[in-house]
Amino acid sequence: MIKVETGMADFDIGSETQDLARHGGGAIASFVGQVRDDGNLQSLELEHYPAMTQKALYGIAETAKADWSLHAVTIIHRVGKLAVGENIVLVVTGSDHRKAAIEACSFIMDRLKTVAPFWKKEVRIDGTDQWVEERQSDIEAAKQWDE
C-alpha cells in the first residue's frame, strides 16, 4: 500500500499510523516535520505544482517500498501558509523488521528534501520574506543512498 497526499489540511499522526499498521509487519517507523522557530520566523509558505509533486512523491514511495520490502508507505506533505510549530510532513513506513522501516523512512525524508518539487518561502516577523535554497547538508545526506 502506498498513500501519498498533499494539501493544506493538517494530519492526524495516530490515525495515519493505525491505518498503515493494518497492512501487516512488525515494525513501523515515522517522521514528523514541523515549522521550526528560529526566533524571527512568522510562517513558512510552501508552493507546488500538484501533478508534478504527486508523481515525484509516489516515485519516492515506490522506490522505498521496493528497496526495503515495505508493506506500506504513507507520505503526507502540507502546502500553503504554515505557522511556527505546525506540521509540515509525515512519513510512515511499515515492514517486518525495524531496520528496514527506519532506513526507508530516512531515505524518503532525504529524497523529499532534495527531489520533491516544493518551493518554500520564509516570512519573517519584521515583514521580510526569502525563498529557501537547497541546503548542502541535505544534498550530502541524500548522497548516501546513491552508493
C-alpha atoms as an extended CHARMM CRD file, in Angstrom:
* protein
*
       147  EXT
         1         1  MET       CA              0.0000000000        0.0000000000        0.0000000000  PROA      1               0.0000000000
         2         2  ILE       CA              1.2520000000        3.4490000000       -0.9000000000  PROA      2               0.0000000000
         3         3  LYS       CA             -0.5480000000        6.5580000000        0.2960000000  PROA      3               0.0000000000
         4         4  VAL       CA              0.6500000000        9.9470000000       -0.9590000000  PROA      4               0.0000000000
         5         5  GLU       CA             -1.1580000000       13.1950000000       -0.2070000000  PROA      5               0.0000000000
         6         6  THR       CA             -0.5180000000       16.9060000000       -0.4560000000  PROA      6               0.0000000000
         7         7  GLY       CA             -2.8290000000       19.6240000000        0.7730000000  PROA      7               0.0000000000
         8         8  MET       CA             -3.4670000000       22.3500000000        3.2800000000  PROA      8               0.0000000000
         9         9  ALA       CA             -5.2090000000       20.2640000000        5.9570000000  PROA      9               0.0000000000
        10        10  ASP       CA             -3.2790000000       19.0150000000        8.9730000000  PROA      10              0.0000000000
        11        11  PHE       CA             -2.8990000000       15.2720000000        9.5210000000  PROA      11              0.0000000000
        12        12  ASP       CA             -3.6120000000       13.0320000000       12.4970000000  PROA      12              0.0000000000
        13        13  ILE       CA             -0.3970000000       11.1570000000       13.2650000000  PROA      13              0.0000000000
        14        14  GLY       CA             -2.0800000000        8.4420000000       15.3360000000  PROA      14              0.0000000000
        15        15  SER       CA             -4.7940000000        7.7590000000       12.7860000000  PROA      15              0.0000000000
        16        16  GLU       CA             -2.3150000000        7.6080000000        9.8990000000  PROA      16              0.0000000000
        17        17  THR       CA             -0.0770000000        5.2180000000       11.8460000000  PROA      17              0.0000000000
        18        18  GLN       CA             -3.0270000000        2.9530000000       12.6870000000  PROA      18              0.0000000000
        19        19  ASP       CA             -4.1190000000        2.9000000000        9.0490000000  PROA      19              0.0000000000
        20        20  LEU       CA             -0.6420000000        1.8770000000        7.9260000000  PROA      20              0.0000000000
        21        21  ALA       CA             -0.3420000000       -0.7930000000       10.6470000000  PROA      21              0.0000000000
        22        22  ARG       CA             -3.3280000000       -2.6440000000        9.1880000000  PROA      22              0.0000000000
        23        23  HSD       CA             -1.1260000000       -3.7180000000        6.2680000000  PROA      23              0.0000000000
        24        24  GLY       CA              0.9910000000       -6.0400000000        8.3890000000  PROA      24              0.0000000000
        25        25  GLY       CA              4.5580000000       -6.3140000000        9.5280000000  PROA      25              0.0000000000
        26        26  GLY       CA              6.0930000000       -5.9350000000       12.9210000000  PROA      26              0.0000000000
        27        27  ALA       CA              7.8360000000       -2.5960000000       12.6080000000  PROA      27              0.0000000000
        28        28  ILE       CA              6.5760000000        0.9350000000       11.9980000000  PROA      28              0.0000000000
        29        29  ALA       CA              8.8460000000        3.9550000000       11.6980000000  PROA      29              0.0000000000
        30        30  SER       CA              7.6970000000        7.5360000000       11.3570000000  PROA      30              0.0000000000
        31        31  PHE       CA              8.9390000000       11.0700000000       10.9790000000  PROA      31              0.0000000000
        32        32  VAL       CA              7.0090000000       14.2730000000       11.5660000000  PROA      32              0.0000000000
        33        33  GLY       CA              8.4790000000       17.5600000000       10.3660000000  PROA      33              0.0000000000
        34        34  GLN       CA              7.2590000000       20.8480000000       11.8110000000  PROA      34              0.0000000000
        35        35  VAL       CA              7.8850000000       24.5220000000       11.0790000000  PROA      35              0.0000000000
        36        36  ARG       CA             10.7850000000       25.3150000000       13.3930000000  PROA      36              0.0000000000
        37        37  ASP       CA             11.1490000000       28.6040000000       15.2420000000  PROA      37              0.0000000000
        38        38  ASP       CA             14.4200000000       30.3930000000       14.6430000000  PROA      38              0.0000000000
        39        39  GLY       CA             13.3780000000       33.3760000000       16.7410000000  PROA      39              0.0000000000
        40        40  ASN       CA             12.3490000000       35.5500000000       13.7940000000  PROA      40              0.0000000000
        41        41  LEU       CA             10.1440000000       33.2790000000       11.6850000000  PROA      41              0.0000000000
        42        42  GLN       CA              6.4470000000       34.0510000000       11.4030000000  PROA      42              0.0000000000
        43        43  SER       CA              5.4420000000       31.4350000000        8.8540000000  PROA      43              0.0000000000
        44        44  LEU       CA              6.5760000000       29.1690000000        6.0660000000  PROA      44              0.0000000000
        45        45  GLU       CA              4.7800000000       29.2300000000        2.7250000000  PROA      45              0.0000000000
        46        46  LEU       CA              5.0020000000       26.0680000000        0.6340000000  PROA      46              0.0000000000
        47        47  GLU       CA              4.0530000000       26.0080000000       -3.0320000000  PROA      47              0.0000000000
        48        48  HSD       CA              3.9660000000       23.1400000000       -5.5090000000  PROA      48              0.0000000000
        49        49  TYR       CA              2.6240000000       22.0100000000       -8.8520000000  PROA      49              0.0000000000
        50        50  PRO       CA              0.1990000000       19.2440000000       -7.7780000000  PROA      50              0.0000000000
        51        51  ALA       CA              0.5720000000       16.7960000000      -10.6900000000  PROA      51              0.0000000000
        52        52  MET       CA              4.3640000000       17.0220000000      -10.6690000000  PROA      52              0.0000000000
        53        53  THR       CA              4.5610000000       16.7290000000       -6.8930000000  PROA      53              0.0000000000
        54        54  GLN       CA              2.1910000000       13.7590000000       -6.7030000000  PROA      54              0.0000000000
        55        55  LYS       CA              4.2210000000       11.8980000000       -9.3270000000  PROA      55              0.0000000000
        56        56  ALA       CA              7.5260000000       12.6310000000       -7.5390000000  PROA      56              0.0000000000
        57        57  LEU       CA              6.2260000000       11.5860000000       -4.1080000000  PROA      57              0.0000000000
        58        58  TYR       CA              4.7070000000        8.4030000000       -5.4830000000  PROA      58              0.0000000000
        59        59  GLY       CA              8.0030000000        7.5580000000       -7.2120000000  PROA      59              0.0000000000
        60        60  ILE       CA              9.9290000000        8.0870000000       -3.9730000000  PROA      60              0.0000000000
        61        61  ALA       CA              7.4770000000        5.8320000000       -2.1150000000  PROA      61              0.0000000000
        62        62  GLU       CA              7.6650000000        3.1220000000       -4.8040000000  PROA      62              0.0000000000
        63        63  THR       CA             11.4610000000        3.0970000000       -4.6590000000  PROA      63              0.0000000000
        64        64  ALA       CA             11.4630000000        2.8040000000       -0.8640000000  PROA      64              0.0000000000
        65        65  LYS       CA              8.8300000000        0.0610000000       -0.9230000000  PROA      65              0.0000000000
        66        66  ALA       CA             10.8420000000       -1.9930000000       -3.3940000000  PROA      66              0.0000000000
        67        67  ASP       CA             14.2920000000       -1.4240000000       -1.8690000000  PROA      67              0.0000000000
        68        68  TRP       CA             13.2710000000       -2.1920000000        1.7280000000  PROA      68              0.0000000000
        69        69  SER       CA             10.4350000000       -4.7140000000        1.2170000000  PROA      69              0.0000000000
        70        70  LEU       CA              7.9000000000       -2.4970000000        2.9400000000  PROA      70              0.0000000000
        71        71  HSD       CA              4.2700000000       -3.4710000000        3.4550000000  PROA      71              0.0000000000
        72        72  ALA       CA              3.1150000000        0.1260000000        3.3560000000  PROA      72              0.0000000000
        73        73  VAL       CA              4.2820000000        3.7230000000        2.9500000000  PROA      73              0.0000000000
        74        74  THR       CA              2.4770000000        6.9390000000        3.8310000000  PROA      74              0.0000000000
        75        75  ILE       CA              3.7390000000       10.3560000000        2.7610000000  PROA      75              0.0000000000
        76        76  ILE       CA              1.6760000000       13.4190000000        3.6060000000  PROA      76              0.0000000000
        77        77  HSD       CA              3.1500000000       16.8270000000        2.7850000000  PROA      77              0.0000000000
        78        78  ARG       CA              1.2820000000       20.0090000000        3.5420000000  PROA      78              0.0000000000
        79        79  VAL       CA              1.3240000000       23.1020000000        1.3490000000  PROA      79              0.0000000000
        80        80  GLY       CA              0.1500000000       26.6780000000        1.8620000000  PROA      80              0.0000000000
        81        81  LYS       CA              0.9360000000       29.0370000000        4.7180000000  PROA      81              0.0000000000
        82        82  LEU       CA              2.0430000000       27.2790000000        7.9060000000  PROA      82              0.0000000000
        83        83  ALA       CA              2.7880000000       28.9440000000       11.2460000000  PROA      83              0.0000000000
        84        84  VAL       CA              5.6880000000       28.1070000000       13.5370000000  PROA      84              0.0000000000
        85        85  GLY       CA              5.0380000000       24.7690000000       15.2520000000  PROA      85              0.0000000000
        86        86  GLU       CA              2.6000000000       23.4520000000       12.6320000000  PROA      86              0.0000000000
        87        87  ASN       CA              3.1160000000       20.0620000000       10.9940000000  PROA      87              0.0000000000
        88        88  ILE       CA              4.6280000000       20.0800000000        7.5010000000  PROA      88              0.0000000000
        89        89  VAL       CA              5.3230000000       16.4660000000        6.6260000000  PROA      89              0.0000000000
        90        90  LEU       CA              4.5340000000       12.9560000000        7.8200000000  PROA      90              0.0000000000
        91        91  VAL       CA              6.3260000000        9.8290000000        6.6360000000  PROA      91              0.0000000000
        92        92  VAL       CA              5.3110000000        6.4170000000        7.9800000000  PROA      92              0.0000000000
        93        93  THR       CA              6.7980000000        3.1030000000        6.8420000000  PROA      93              0.0000000000
        94        94  GLY       CA              5.8300000000       -0.4360000000        7.7770000000  PROA      94              0.0000000000
        95        95  SER       CA              7.9540000000       -3.5520000000        7.3770000000  PROA      95              0.0000000000
        96        96  ASP       CA              8.6280000000       -6.9050000000        9.0040000000  PROA      96              0.0000000000
        97        97  HSD       CA             11.8030000000       -5.5490000000       10.5940000000  PROA      97              0.0000000000
        98        98  ARG       CA             12.7740000000       -2.3170000000       12.3410000000  PROA      98              0.0000000000
        99        99  LYS       CA             15.9550000000       -1.6820000000       10.3370000000  PROA      99              0.0000000000
       100       100  ALA       CA             14.0800000000       -1.6800000000        7.0290000000  PROA      100             0.0000000000
       101       101  ALA       CA             11.3100000000        0.5870000000        8.3630000000  PROA      101             0.0000000000
       102       102  ILE       CA             13.7740000000        3.0710000000        9.8680000000  PROA      102             0.0000000000
       103       103  GLU       CA             16.1210000000        3.1750000000        6.8710000000  PROA      103             0.0000000000
       104       104  ALA       CA             13.2470000000        3.5520000000        4.4120000000  PROA      104             0.0000000000
       105       105  CYS       CA             11.7700000000        6.3940000000        6.4590000000  PROA      105             0.0000000000
       106       106  SER       CA             15.1350000000        8.1560000000        6.4540000000  PROA      106             0.0000000000
       107       107  PHE       CA             15.5730000000        7.5800000000        2.7050000000  PROA      107             0.0000000000
       108       108  ILE       CA             12.1470000000        9.0530000000        1.9850000000  PROA      108             0.0000000000
       109       109  MET       CA             12.8610000000       12.1790000000        4.0350000000  PROA      109             0.0000000000
       110       110  ASP       CA             16.2270000000       12.6840000000        2.3360000000  PROA      110             0.0000000000
       111       111  ARG       CA             14.5420000000       12.4040000000       -1.0750000000  PROA      111             0.0000000000
       112       112  LEU       CA             11.7420000000       14.7600000000       -0.0540000000  PROA      112             0.0000000000
       113       113  LYS       CA             14.3400000000       17.3750000000        0.8800000000  PROA      113             0.0000000000
       114       114  THR       CA             16.2390000000       17.0790000000       -2.4090000000  PROA      114             0.0000000000
       115       115  VAL       CA             13.9730000000       15.6810000000       -5.1480000000  PROA      115             0.0000000000
       116       116  ALA       CA             10.3720000000       16.5930000000       -4.3670000000  PROA      116             0.0000000000
       117       117  PRO       CA              9.2650000000       19.7780000000       -6.1580000000  PROA      117             0.0000000000
       118       118  PHE       CA              8.2620000000       22.0870000000       -3.3060000000  PROA      118             0.0000000000
       119       119  TRP       CA              9.1420000000       25.7610000000       -3.1070000000  PROA      119             0.0000000000
       120       120  LYS       CA              9.4380000000       27.2530000000        0.3640000000  PROA      120             0.0000000000
       121       121  LYS       CA              9.3610000000       30.8820000000        1.4000000000  PROA      121             0.0000000000
       122       122  GLU       CA             10.1310000000       32.0540000000        4.9240000000  PROA      122             0.0000000000
       123       123  VAL       CA              8.1010000000       35.0200000000        6.1350000000  PROA      123             0.0000000000
       124       124  ARG       CA              9.8060000000       36.9150000000        8.9540000000  PROA      124             0.0000000000
       125       125  ILE       CA              8.2690000000       38.7520000000       11.9030000000  PROA      125             0.0000000000
       126       126  ASP       CA              9.7700000000       42.0060000000       10.5560000000  PROA      126             0.0000000000
       127       127  GLY       CA              7.7640000000       41.5980000000        7.3210000000  PROA      127             0.0000000000
       128       128  THR       CA             10.5970000000       40.4550000000        5.0680000000  PROA      128             0.0000000000
       129       129  ASP       CA             10.4950000000       37.1760000000        3.1880000000  PROA      129             0.0000000000
       130       130  GLN       CA             13.0090000000       34.9230000000        1.4680000000  PROA      130             0.0000000000
       131       131  TRP       CA             12.8240000000       31.8050000000       -0.6830000000  PROA      131             0.0000000000
       132       132  VAL       CA             14.6030000000       28.8540000000        0.9380000000  PROA      132             0.0000000000
       133       133  GLU       CA             17.5470000000       27.4820000000       -1.0300000000  PROA      133             0.0000000000
       134       134  GLU       CA             18.5790000000       23.8460000000       -1.0350000000  PROA      134             0.0000000000
       135       135  ARG       CA             20.9690000000       23.1150000000        1.8420000000  PROA      135             0.0000000000
       136       136  GLN       CA             24.2970000000       21.4400000000        1.2380000000  PROA      136             0.0000000000
       137       137  SER       CA             23.7190000000       19.2380000000        4.2980000000  PROA      137             0.0000000000
       138       138  ASP       CA             20.5260000000       17.8760000000        2.7110000000  PROA      138             0.0000000000
       139       139  ILE       CA             22.3520000000       17.1550000000       -0.5490000000  PROA      139             0.0000000000
       140       140  GLU       CA             25.1290000000       15.3340000000        1.3300000000  PROA      140             0.0000000000
       141       141  ALA       CA             22.6250000000       13.2850000000        3.3520000000  PROA      141             0.0000000000
       142       142  ALA       CA             20.8090000000       12.2000000000        0.1830000000  PROA      142             0.0000000000
       143       143  LYS       CA             24.0420000000       11.0680000000       -1.4690000000  PROA      143             0.0000000000
       144       144  GLN       CA             24.4180000000        8.1630000000        0.9540000000  PROA      144             0.0000000000
       145       145  TRP       CA             21.5330000000        6.3800000000       -0.8130000000  PROA      145             0.0000000000
       146       146  ASP       CA             23.2710000000        6.5660000000       -4.1900000000  PROA      146             0.0000000000
       147       147  GLU       CA             26.2670000000        4.4920000000       -3.0850000000  PROA      147             0.0000000000
